[in-house]
Amino acid sequence: MLYDKNVIIRLKRIEGQITGILKMMEQEKSCQEVVNQLSAVRSAVDRTKATIVSVNLQNCVREQISSGTMNNDSHINEAVNLLVKSS
């Protein structure tokens, strides 16, 4: 699968957030500050996962329509399974 440039940018931003959290810990910032940043990272990862699954589903549907082998149920089930596993 070819990943969108925006997804890669999101992951690099998340990488920066993780680096920032490590620095916060080294600076002995409060537990609340660290946990808040960890929650922000988790939220960013969840949004990124949803974007990847969404784009993948769109691409699969387009390919199936183009090839004339559209089977909605299997692709919808696959997308739902990906979302459930990533939760």
PDB file of C-alpha atoms in Angstrom:
ATOM      1  CA  MET A   1       0.000   0.000   0.000  1.00  0.00           C
ATOM      2  CA  LEU A   2       1.228   3.459  -0.841  1.00  0.00           C
ATOM      3  CA  TYR A   3       0.922   5.676   2.235  1.00  0.00           C
ATOM      4  CA  ASP A   4      -0.189   9.265   1.898  1.00  0.00           C
ATOM      5  CA  LYS A   5       2.383  11.962   2.634  1.00  0.00           C
ATOM      6  CA  ASN A   6       0.050  13.405   5.285  1.00  0.00           C
ATOM      7  CA  VAL A   7       0.067  10.128   7.235  1.00  0.00           C
ATOM      8  CA  ILE A   8       3.853  10.135   7.286  1.00  0.00           C
ATOM      9  CA  ILE A   9       3.832  13.758   8.465  1.00  0.00           C
ATOM     10  CA  ARG A  10       1.406  12.805  11.252  1.00  0.00           C
ATOM     11  CA  LEU A  11       3.705  10.013  12.388  1.00  0.00           C
ATOM     12  CA  LYS A  12       6.717  12.304  12.399  1.00  0.00           C
ATOM     13  CA  ARG A  13       4.749  14.765  14.529  1.00  0.00           C
ATOM     14  CA  ILE A  14       3.905  11.903  16.917  1.00  0.00           C
ATOM     15  CA  GLU A  15       7.587  10.971  16.992  1.00  0.00           C
ATOM     16  CA  GLY A  16       8.344  14.560  18.014  1.00  0.00           C
ATOM     17  CA  GLN A  17       5.721  14.383  20.737  1.00  0.00           C
ATOM     18  CA  ILE A  18       7.313  11.203  22.126  1.00  0.00           C
ATOM     19  CA  THR A  19      10.735  12.871  22.108  1.00  0.00           C
ATOM     20  CA  GLY A  20       9.197  15.810  23.963  1.00  0.00           C
ATOM     21  CA  ILE A  21       7.682  13.499  26.566  1.00  0.00           C
ATOM     22  CA  LEU A  22      11.048  11.861  27.174  1.00  0.00           C
ATOM     23  CA  LYS A  23      12.590  15.301  27.706  1.00  0.00           C
ATOM     24  CA  MET A  24       9.774  16.189  30.094  1.00  0.00           C
ATOM     25  CA  MET A  25      10.538  13.070  32.087  1.00  0.00           C
ATOM     26  CA  GLU A  26      14.240  13.866  32.145  1.00  0.00           C
ATOM     27  CA  GLN A  27      13.347  17.349  33.423  1.00  0.00           C
ATOM     28  CA  GLU A  28      11.156  15.700  36.083  1.00  0.00           C
ATOM     29  CA  LYS A  29       7.979  17.450  34.955  1.00  0.00           C
ATOM     30  CA  SER A  30       4.817  16.624  36.849  1.00  0.00           C
ATOM     31  CA  CYS A  31       2.973  13.383  36.343  1.00  0.00           C
ATOM     32  CA  GLN A  32      -0.082  15.315  35.152  1.00  0.00           C
ATOM     33  CA  GLU A  33       1.888  17.070  32.383  1.00  0.00           C
ATOM     34  CA  VAL A  34       3.435  13.815  31.192  1.00  0.00           C
ATOM     35  CA  VAL A  35       0.115  11.959  31.244  1.00  0.00           C
ATOM     36  CA  ASN A  36      -1.582  14.800  29.341  1.00  0.00           C
ATOM     37  CA  GLN A  37       1.029  14.545  26.612  1.00  0.00           C
ATOM     38  CA  LEU A  38       0.745  10.755  26.522  1.00  0.00           C
ATOM     39  CA  SER A  39      -3.009  11.116  26.072  1.00  0.00           C
ATOM     40  CA  ALA A  40      -2.407  13.518  23.186  1.00  0.00           C
ATOM     41  CA  VAL A  41      -0.076  10.976  21.559  1.00  0.00           C
ATOM     42  CA  ARG A  42      -2.623   8.192  21.961  1.00  0.00           C
ATOM     43  CA  SER A  43      -5.292  10.361  20.374  1.00  0.00           C
ATOM     44  CA  ALA A  44      -2.977  11.248  17.485  1.00  0.00           C
ATOM     45  CA  VAL A  45      -2.137   7.574  16.925  1.00  0.00           C
ATOM     46  CA  ASP A  46      -5.832   6.648  16.961  1.00  0.00           C
ATOM     47  CA  ARG A  47      -6.633   9.326  14.364  1.00  0.00           C
ATOM     48  CA  THR A  48      -3.737   8.143  12.215  1.00  0.00           C
ATOM     49  CA  LYS A  49      -4.917   4.527  12.387  1.00  0.00           C
ATOM     50  CA  ALA A  50      -8.422   5.596  11.374  1.00  0.00           C
ATOM     51  CA  THR A  51      -7.028   7.555   8.426  1.00  0.00           C
ATOM     52  CA  ILE A  52      -4.969   4.594   7.226  1.00  0.00           C
ATOM     53  CA  VAL A  53      -7.935   2.208   7.455  1.00  0.00           C
ATOM     54  CA  SER A  54     -10.200   4.697   5.701  1.00  0.00           C
ATOM     55  CA  VAL A  55      -7.789   5.261   2.817  1.00  0.00           C
ATOM     56  CA  ASN A  56      -7.163   1.519   2.524  1.00  0.00           C
ATOM     57  CA  LEU A  57     -10.898   0.817   2.325  1.00  0.00           C
ATOM     58  CA  GLN A  58     -11.399   3.526  -0.295  1.00  0.00           C
ATOM     59  CA  ASN A  59      -8.539   2.146  -2.394  1.00  0.00           C
ATOM     60  CA  CYS A  60      -9.821  -1.429  -2.129  1.00  0.00           C
ATOM     61  CA  VAL A  61     -13.322  -0.398  -3.167  1.00  0.00           C
ATOM     62  CA  ARG A  62     -11.987   1.595  -6.125  1.00  0.00           C
ATOM     63  CA  GLU A  63      -9.863  -1.354  -7.238  1.00  0.00           C
ATOM     64  CA  GLN A  64     -12.799  -3.735  -6.944  1.00  0.00           C
ATOM     65  CA  ILE A  65     -15.061  -1.421  -8.928  1.00  0.00           C
ATOM     66  CA  SER A  66     -12.395  -1.038 -11.636  1.00  0.00           C
ATOM     67  CA  SER A  67     -11.848  -4.769 -11.930  1.00  0.00           C
ATOM     68  CA  GLY A  68     -15.577  -5.578 -11.797  1.00  0.00           C
ATOM     69  CA  THR A  69     -15.169  -7.886  -8.804  1.00  0.00           C
ATOM     70  CA  MET A  70     -16.867  -5.711  -6.220  1.00  0.00           C
ATOM     71  CA  ASN A  71     -17.746  -7.596  -3.049  1.00  0.00           C
ATOM     72  CA  ASN A  72     -18.880  -4.987  -0.532  1.00  0.00           C
ATOM     73  CA  ASP A  73     -19.360  -7.333   2.390  1.00  0.00           C
ATOM     74  CA  SER A  74     -15.825  -8.703   2.486  1.00  0.00           C
ATOM     75  CA  HIS A  75     -14.173  -5.288   2.277  1.00  0.00           C
ATOM     76  CA  ILE A  76     -16.507  -3.732   4.807  1.00  0.00           C
ATOM     77  CA  ASN A  77     -15.899  -6.637   7.184  1.00  0.00           C
ATOM     78  CA  GLU A  78     -12.145  -6.325   6.664  1.00  0.00           C
ATOM     79  CA  ALA A  79     -12.269  -2.598   7.486  1.00  0.00           C
ATOM     80  CA  VAL A  80     -14.402  -3.177  10.567  1.00  0.00           C
ATOM     81  CA  ASN A  81     -12.005  -5.895  11.754  1.00  0.00           C
ATOM     82  CA  LEU A  82      -9.039  -3.558  11.304  1.00  0.00           C
ATOM     83  CA  LEU A  83     -10.779  -0.865  13.317  1.00  0.00           C
ATOM     84  CA  VAL A  84     -11.769  -3.286  16.082  1.00  0.00           C
ATOM     85  CA  LYS A  85      -8.256  -4.756  16.332  1.00  0.00           C
ATOM     86  CA  SER A  86      -6.713  -1.304  16.512  1.00  0.00           C
ATOM     87  CA  SER A  87      -8.947  -0.170  19.363  1.00  0.00           C
TER      88      SER A  87
END
